[in-house]
Short mmCIF file of C-alpha atoms and ligand atoms in Angstrom, two decimals:
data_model
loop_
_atom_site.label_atom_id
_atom_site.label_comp_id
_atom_site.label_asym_id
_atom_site.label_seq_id
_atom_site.Cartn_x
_atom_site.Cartn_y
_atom_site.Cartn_z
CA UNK A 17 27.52 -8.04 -15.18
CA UNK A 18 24.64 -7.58 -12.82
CA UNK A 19 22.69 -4.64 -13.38
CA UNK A 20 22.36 -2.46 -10.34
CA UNK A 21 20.20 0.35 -8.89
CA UNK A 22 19.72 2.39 -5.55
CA UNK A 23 17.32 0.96 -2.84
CA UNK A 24 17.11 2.23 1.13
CA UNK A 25 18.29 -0.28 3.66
CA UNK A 26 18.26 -0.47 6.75
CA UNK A 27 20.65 -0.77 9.67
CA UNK A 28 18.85 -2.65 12.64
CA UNK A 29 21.65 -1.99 15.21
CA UNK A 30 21.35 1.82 14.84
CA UNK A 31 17.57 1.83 13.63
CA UNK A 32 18.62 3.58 10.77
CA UNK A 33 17.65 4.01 6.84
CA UNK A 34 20.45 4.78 4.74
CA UNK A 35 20.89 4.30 0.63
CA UNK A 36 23.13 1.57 -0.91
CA UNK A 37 23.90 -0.37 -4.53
CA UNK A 38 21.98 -3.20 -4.93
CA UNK A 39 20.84 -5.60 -7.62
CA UNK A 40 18.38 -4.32 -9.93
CA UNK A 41 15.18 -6.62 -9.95
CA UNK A 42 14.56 -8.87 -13.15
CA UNK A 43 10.65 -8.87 -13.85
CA UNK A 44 8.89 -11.74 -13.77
CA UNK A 45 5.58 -12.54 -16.19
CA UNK A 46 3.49 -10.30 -15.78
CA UNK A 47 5.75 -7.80 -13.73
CA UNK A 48 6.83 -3.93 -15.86
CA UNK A 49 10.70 -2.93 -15.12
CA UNK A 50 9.59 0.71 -13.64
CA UNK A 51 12.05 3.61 -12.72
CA UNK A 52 10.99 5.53 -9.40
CA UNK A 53 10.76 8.77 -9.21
CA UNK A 54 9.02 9.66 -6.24
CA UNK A 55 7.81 7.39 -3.28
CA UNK A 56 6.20 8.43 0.06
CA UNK A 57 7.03 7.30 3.69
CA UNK A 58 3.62 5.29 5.59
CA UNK A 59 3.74 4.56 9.38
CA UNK A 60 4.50 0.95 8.34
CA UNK A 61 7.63 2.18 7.21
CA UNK A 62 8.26 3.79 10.08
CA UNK A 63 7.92 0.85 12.25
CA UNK A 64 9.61 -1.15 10.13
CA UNK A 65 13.29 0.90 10.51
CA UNK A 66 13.02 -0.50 14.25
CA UNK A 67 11.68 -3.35 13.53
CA UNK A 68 7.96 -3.80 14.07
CA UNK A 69 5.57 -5.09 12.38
CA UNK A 70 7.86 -8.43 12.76
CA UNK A 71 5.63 -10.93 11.43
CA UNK A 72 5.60 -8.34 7.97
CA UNK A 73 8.97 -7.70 8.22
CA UNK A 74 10.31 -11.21 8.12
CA UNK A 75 8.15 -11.29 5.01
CA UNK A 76 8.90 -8.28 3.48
CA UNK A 77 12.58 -9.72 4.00
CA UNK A 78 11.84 -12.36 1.02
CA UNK A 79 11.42 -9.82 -1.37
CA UNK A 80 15.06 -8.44 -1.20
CA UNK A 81 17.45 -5.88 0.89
CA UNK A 82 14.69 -2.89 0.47
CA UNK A 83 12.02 -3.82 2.93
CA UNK A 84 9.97 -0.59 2.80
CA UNK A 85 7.79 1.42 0.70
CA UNK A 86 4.38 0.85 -1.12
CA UNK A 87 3.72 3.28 -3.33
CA UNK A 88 5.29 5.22 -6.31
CA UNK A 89 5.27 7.43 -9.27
CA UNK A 90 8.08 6.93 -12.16
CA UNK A 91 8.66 6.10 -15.65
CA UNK A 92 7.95 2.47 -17.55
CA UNK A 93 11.14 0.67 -18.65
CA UNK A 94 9.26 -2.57 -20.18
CA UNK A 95 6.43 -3.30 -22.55
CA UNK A 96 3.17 -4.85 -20.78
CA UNK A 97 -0.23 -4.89 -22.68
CA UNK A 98 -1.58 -1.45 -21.29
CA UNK A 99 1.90 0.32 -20.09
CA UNK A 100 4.61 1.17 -22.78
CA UNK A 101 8.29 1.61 -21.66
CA UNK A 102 8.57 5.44 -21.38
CA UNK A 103 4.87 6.13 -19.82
CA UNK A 104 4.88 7.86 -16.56
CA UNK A 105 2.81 5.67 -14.33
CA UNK A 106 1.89 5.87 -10.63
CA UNK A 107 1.24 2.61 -8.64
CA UNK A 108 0.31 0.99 -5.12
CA UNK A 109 2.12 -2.79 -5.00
CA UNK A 110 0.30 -5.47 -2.34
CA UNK A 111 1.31 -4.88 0.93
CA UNK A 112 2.23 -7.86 2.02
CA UNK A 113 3.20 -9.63 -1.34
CA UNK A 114 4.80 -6.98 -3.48
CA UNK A 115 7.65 -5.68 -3.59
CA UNK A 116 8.85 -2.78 -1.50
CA UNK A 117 9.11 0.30 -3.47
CA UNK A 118 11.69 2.56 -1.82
CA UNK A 119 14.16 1.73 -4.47
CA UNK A 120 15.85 3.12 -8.16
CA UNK A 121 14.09 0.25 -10.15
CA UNK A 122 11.46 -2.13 -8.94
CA UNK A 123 9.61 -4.67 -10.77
CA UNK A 124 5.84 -4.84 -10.51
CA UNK A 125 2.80 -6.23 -11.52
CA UNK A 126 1.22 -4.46 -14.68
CA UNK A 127 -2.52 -4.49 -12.44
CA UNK A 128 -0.51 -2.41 -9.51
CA UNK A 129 -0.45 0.47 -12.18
CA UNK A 130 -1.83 2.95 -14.04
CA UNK A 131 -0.64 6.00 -16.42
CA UNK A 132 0.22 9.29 -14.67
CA UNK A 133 -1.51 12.04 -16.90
CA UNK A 134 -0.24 15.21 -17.41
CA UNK A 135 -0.36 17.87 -15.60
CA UNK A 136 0.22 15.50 -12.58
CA UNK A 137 4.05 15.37 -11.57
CA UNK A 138 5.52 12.46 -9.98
CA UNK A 139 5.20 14.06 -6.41
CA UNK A 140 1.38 14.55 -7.03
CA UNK A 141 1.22 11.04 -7.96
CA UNK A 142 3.03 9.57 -4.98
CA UNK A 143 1.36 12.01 -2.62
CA UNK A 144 -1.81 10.78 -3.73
CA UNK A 145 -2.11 7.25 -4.45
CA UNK A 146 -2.11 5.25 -1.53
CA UNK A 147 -3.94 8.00 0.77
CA UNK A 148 -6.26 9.00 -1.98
CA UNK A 149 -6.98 5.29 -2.39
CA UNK A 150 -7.77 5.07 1.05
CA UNK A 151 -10.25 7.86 1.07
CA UNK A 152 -12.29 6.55 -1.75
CA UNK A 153 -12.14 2.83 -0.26
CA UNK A 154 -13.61 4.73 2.38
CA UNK A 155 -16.41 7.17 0.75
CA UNK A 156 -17.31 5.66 -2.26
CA UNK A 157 -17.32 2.22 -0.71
CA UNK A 158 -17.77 1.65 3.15
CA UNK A 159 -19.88 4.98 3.47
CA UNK A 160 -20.78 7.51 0.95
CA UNK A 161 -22.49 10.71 2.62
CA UNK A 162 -24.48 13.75 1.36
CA UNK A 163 -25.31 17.32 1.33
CA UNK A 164 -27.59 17.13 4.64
CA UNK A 165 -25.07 15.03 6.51
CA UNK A 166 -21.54 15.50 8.84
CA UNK A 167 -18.40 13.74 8.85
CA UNK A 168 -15.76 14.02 11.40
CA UNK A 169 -12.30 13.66 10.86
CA UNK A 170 -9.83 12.61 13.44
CA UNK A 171 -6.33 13.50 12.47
CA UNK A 172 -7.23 15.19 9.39
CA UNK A 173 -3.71 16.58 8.82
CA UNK A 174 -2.13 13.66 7.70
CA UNK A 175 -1.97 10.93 4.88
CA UNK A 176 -5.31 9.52 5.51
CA UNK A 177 -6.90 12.59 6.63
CA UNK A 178 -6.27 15.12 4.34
CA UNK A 179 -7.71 13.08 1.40
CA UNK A 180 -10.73 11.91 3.49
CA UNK A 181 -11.49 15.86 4.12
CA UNK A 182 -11.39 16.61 0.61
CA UNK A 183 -13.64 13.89 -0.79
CA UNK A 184 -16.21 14.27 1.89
CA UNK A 185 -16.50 18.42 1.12
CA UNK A 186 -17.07 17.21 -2.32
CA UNK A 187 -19.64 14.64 -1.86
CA UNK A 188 -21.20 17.75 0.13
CA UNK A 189 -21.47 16.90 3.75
CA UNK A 190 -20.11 19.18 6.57
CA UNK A 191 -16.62 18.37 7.66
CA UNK A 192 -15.35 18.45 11.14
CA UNK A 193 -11.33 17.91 11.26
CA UNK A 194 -9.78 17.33 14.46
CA UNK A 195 -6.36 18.07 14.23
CA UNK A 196 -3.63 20.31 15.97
CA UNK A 197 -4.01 24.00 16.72
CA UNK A 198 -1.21 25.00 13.88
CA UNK A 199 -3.06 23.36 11.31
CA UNK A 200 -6.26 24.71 11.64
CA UNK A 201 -5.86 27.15 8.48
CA UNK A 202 -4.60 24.16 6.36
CA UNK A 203 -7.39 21.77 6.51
CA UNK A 204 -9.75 24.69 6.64
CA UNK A 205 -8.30 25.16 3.38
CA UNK A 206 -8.61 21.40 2.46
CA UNK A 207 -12.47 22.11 2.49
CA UNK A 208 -13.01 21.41 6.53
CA UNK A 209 -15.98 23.20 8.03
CA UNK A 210 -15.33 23.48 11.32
CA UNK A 211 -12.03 22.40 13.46
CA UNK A 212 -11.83 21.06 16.50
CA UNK A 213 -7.54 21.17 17.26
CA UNK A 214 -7.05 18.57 20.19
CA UNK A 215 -4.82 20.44 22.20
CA UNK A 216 -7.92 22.30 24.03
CA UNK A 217 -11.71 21.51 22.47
CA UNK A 218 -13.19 17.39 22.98
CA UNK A 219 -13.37 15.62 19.35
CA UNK A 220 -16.51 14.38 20.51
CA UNK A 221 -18.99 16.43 21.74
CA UNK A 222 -22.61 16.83 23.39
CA UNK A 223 -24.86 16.52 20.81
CA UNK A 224 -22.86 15.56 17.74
CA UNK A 225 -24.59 12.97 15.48
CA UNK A 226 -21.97 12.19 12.94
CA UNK A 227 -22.92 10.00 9.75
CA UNK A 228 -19.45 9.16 9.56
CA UNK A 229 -16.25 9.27 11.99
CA UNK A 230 -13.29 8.46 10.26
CA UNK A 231 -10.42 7.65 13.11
CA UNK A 232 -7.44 8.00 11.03
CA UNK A 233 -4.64 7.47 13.98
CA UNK A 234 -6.96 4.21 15.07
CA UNK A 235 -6.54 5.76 18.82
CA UNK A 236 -10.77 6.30 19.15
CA UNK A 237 -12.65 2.72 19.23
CA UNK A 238 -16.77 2.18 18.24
CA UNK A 239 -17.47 2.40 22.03
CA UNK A 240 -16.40 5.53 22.10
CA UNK A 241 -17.65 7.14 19.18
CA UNK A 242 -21.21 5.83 19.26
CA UNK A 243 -22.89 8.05 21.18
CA UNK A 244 -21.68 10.61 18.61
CA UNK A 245 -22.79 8.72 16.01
CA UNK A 246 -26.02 9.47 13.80
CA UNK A 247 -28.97 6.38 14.52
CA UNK A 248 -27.33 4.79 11.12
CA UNK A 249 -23.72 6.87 11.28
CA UNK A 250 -20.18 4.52 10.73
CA UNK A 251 -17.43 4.80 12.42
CA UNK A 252 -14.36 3.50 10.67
CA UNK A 253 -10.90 2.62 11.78
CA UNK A 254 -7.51 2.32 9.85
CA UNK A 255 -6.89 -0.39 11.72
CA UNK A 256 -9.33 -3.00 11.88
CA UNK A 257 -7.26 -4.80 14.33
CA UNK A 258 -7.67 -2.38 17.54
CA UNK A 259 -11.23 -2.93 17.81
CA UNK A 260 -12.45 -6.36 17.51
CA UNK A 261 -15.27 -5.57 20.44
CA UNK A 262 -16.60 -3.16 18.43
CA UNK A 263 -16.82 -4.91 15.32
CA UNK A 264 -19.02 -7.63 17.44
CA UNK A 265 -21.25 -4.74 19.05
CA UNK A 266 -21.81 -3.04 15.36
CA UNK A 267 -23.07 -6.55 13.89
CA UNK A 268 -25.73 -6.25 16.29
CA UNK A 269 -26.35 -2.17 15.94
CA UNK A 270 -27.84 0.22 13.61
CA UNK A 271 -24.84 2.01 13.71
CA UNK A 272 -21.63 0.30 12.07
CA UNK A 273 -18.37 0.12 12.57
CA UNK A 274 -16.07 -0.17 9.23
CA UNK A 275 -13.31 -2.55 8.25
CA UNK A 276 -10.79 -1.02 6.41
CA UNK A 277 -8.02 -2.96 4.86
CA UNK A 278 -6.54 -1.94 1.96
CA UNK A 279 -4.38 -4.57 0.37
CA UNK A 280 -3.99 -4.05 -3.00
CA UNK A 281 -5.72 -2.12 -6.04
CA UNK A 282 -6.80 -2.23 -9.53
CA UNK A 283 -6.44 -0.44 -12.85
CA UNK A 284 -10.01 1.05 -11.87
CA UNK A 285 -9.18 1.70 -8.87
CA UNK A 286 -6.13 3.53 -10.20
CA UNK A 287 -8.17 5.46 -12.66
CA UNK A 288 -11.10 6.55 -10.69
CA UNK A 289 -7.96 8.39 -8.28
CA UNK A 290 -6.52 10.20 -11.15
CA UNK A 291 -10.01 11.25 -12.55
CA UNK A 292 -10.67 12.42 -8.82
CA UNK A 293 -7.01 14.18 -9.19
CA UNK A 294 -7.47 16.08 -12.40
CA UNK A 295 -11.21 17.24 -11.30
CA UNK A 296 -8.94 19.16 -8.32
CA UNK A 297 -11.69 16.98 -6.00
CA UNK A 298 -8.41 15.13 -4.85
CA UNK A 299 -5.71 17.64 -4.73
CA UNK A 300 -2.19 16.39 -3.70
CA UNK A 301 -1.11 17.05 0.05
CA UNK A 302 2.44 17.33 0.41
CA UNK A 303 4.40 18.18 3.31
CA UNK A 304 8.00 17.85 2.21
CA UNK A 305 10.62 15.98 0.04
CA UNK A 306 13.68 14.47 0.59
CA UNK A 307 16.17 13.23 -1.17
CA UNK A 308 17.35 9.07 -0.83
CA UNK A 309 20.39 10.33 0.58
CA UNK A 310 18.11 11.63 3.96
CA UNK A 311 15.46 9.22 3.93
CA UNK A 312 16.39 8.93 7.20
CA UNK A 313 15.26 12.28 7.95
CA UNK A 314 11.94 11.90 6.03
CA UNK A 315 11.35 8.66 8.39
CA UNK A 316 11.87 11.10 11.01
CA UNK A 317 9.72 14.07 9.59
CA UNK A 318 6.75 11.11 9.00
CA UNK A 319 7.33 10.71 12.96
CA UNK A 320 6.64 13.99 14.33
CA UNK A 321 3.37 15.61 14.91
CA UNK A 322 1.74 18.58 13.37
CA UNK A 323 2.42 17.66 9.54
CA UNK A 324 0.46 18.32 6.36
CA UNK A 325 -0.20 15.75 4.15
CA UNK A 326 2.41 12.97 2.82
CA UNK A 327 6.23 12.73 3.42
CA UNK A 328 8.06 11.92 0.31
CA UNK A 329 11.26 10.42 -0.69
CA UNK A 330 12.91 11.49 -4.30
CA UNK A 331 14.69 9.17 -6.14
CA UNK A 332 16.03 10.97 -9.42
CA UNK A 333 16.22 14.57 -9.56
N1 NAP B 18 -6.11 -0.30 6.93
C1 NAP B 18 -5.81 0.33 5.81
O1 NAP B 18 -6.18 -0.10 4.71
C2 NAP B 18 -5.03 1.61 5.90
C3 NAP B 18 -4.92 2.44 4.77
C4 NAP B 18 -4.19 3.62 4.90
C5 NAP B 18 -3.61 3.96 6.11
N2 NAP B 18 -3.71 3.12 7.17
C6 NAP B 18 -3.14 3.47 8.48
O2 NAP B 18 -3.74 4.68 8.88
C7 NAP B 18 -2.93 5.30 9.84
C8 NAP B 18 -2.82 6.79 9.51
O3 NAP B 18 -2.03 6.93 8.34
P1 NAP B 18 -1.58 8.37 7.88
O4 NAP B 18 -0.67 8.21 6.72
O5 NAP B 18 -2.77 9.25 7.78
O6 NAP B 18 -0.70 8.83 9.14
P2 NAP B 18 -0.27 10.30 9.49
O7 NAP B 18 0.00 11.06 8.25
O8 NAP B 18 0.79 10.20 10.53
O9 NAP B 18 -1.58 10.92 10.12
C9 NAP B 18 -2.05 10.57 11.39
C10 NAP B 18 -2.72 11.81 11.94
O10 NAP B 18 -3.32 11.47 13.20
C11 NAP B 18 -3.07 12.53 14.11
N3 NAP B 18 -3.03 11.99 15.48
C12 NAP B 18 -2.20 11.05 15.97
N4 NAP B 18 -2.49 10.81 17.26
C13 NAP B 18 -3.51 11.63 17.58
C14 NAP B 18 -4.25 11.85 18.76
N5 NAP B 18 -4.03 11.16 19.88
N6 NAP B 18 -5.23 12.79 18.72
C15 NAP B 18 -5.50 13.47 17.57
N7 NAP B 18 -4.84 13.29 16.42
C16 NAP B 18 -3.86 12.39 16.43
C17 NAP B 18 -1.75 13.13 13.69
O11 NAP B 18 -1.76 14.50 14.06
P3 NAP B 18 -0.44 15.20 14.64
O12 NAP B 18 0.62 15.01 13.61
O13 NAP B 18 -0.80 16.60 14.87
O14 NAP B 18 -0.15 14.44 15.89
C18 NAP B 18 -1.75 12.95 12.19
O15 NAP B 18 -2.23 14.09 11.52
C19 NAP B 18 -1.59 4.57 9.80
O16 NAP B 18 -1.53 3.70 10.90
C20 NAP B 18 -1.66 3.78 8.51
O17 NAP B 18 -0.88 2.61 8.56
C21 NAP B 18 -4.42 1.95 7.09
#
């Protein structure tokens, strides 16, 4: 008899997520039977319950009936050569070629994970990886910065933004989060210097000179930004795609724009997050949990403005 397992699916008609029986996956070589515990909800998600992200979707709909979901944090149910069945591990699949992860069982590649120490639970794990990922691609590869210099952080309340706040305090710069009025105290407390909510005060201002902009919601551009930009400052972009002109202006400019495009990851990768973790330099954000039965509502919560850190969706209890 086929072995099944829970998975989200969606309804198109009434742009809806809702949880069903399907077929547990059978891993293929090099692919570890894992158990999720905990995933987390990403804006590609999102768009995918109403179908964007079409040419994706159409692709994601190879892999099976669960078409969203990239990260995770469960248990091991198959030998590989660094993973034992029974290890907690945490993991971040390829976003276009893995396997979506919103799901009871998923198979994966051995490389797309890494052990979950203790005292990390699986809702630290799966609030971190992806976004904490992101950070580091970020600070530790497109633009590292130092005690003497300033980042600003545009939407630092979310996913991308929380962890970007965080790393930057710790590599010592001064951190500017723009974010909405009711979360000033939080990413205060995330290590933010000074914040700028954009219901009344300009992100940019006269006589910034920022080493580093990060533009989490990808609603700024290079243009914009450069004349707040230090004579060798970077501003970077989530999505690579919204700002081609700038890319072309930056080739030409002591002042960069970034490319960010985080496919995939490594084992190192993996490990350098959790080391971050367990140093508290990378502490998890969370702003809520929801059962698989209301991942719909999750989808929704990820939706609305004004939240703190990741949206995540339990699958055992
Ligand atoms: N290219 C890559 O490799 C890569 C990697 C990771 C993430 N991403 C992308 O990065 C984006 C952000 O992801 P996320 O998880 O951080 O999303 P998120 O949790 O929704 O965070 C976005 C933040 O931007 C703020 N924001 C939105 N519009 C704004 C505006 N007009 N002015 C000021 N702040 C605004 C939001 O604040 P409010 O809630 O207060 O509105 C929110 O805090 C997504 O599109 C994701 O797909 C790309």
């Amino acid at each position: 008899m086929t072995k099944t397992t829970l998975g989200l699916v969606r309804d198109l008609a009434a742009k809806r997520m809702s949880i069903a029986s399907i077929a547990a996956p059978i891993p293929r070589a090099g692919e570890l039977l894992v158990e999720v515990h905990v995933s987390a909800v990403n804006e590609m998600d999102v768009e995918v319950r109403t179908d964007g992200w079409a040419e994706y979707v159409e692709k994601f709909l190879g892999v099976g009936p669960v078409v969203t979901g990239f990260e995770f944090a469960g248990v091991a149910q198959s030998d590989g050569e660094r993973i034992r069945s029974g290890d907690r591990v945490v993991g971040y699949v390829h976003v276009v070629a893995g396997p979506r992860t919103h799901a009871g069982l998923i198979a994966v590649q051995e490389s797309d994970l890494f052990v979950l120490p203790q005292p990390l639970t699986f809702r630290d794990g799966a609030a971190l990886v992806s976004m904490g990922l992101t950070a580091i691609e970020i600070l530790e590869g497109l633009k590292p910065v130092s005690a003497d210099q300033s980042v600003l952080v545009l939407g630092a309340a979310g996913g991308v933004g929380a962890y970007v706040v965080q790393l930057a305090k710790h590599q010592g710069a001064r951190v500017i989060a723009v974010c909405s009025q009711q979360n000033d105290v939080w990413v205060r407390r995330l290590g933010a210097d000074e914040v700028r909510p954009y219901e009344n005060t300009q992100p940019l201002q006269d006589g910034d000179a920022f080493d580093l902009v990060v533009d989490a919601p990808a609603k700024w551009s290079f243009a914009k930004c450069r004349p707040h930009l230090a004579t060798d400052g970077m501003y970077v972009t989530t999505n690579p795609f919204m700002d081609q002109a700038g890319f072309d202006t930056a080739a030409t400019t002591t002042q960069k724009a970034g490319h960010l495009l985080m496919l995939t990851t490594t084992p190192q990768k993996l490990s350098r997050l959790l080391d971050l973790a367990l140093a508290n330099v990378l502490r998890p954000a969370i702003d809520s949990v929801y059962p698989a039965s209301e991942a719909d509502e999750a989808f929704d919560r990820f939706a609305t403005r004004g939240k703190q850190g990741r949206v995540l969706i339990e699958f055992q209890v």
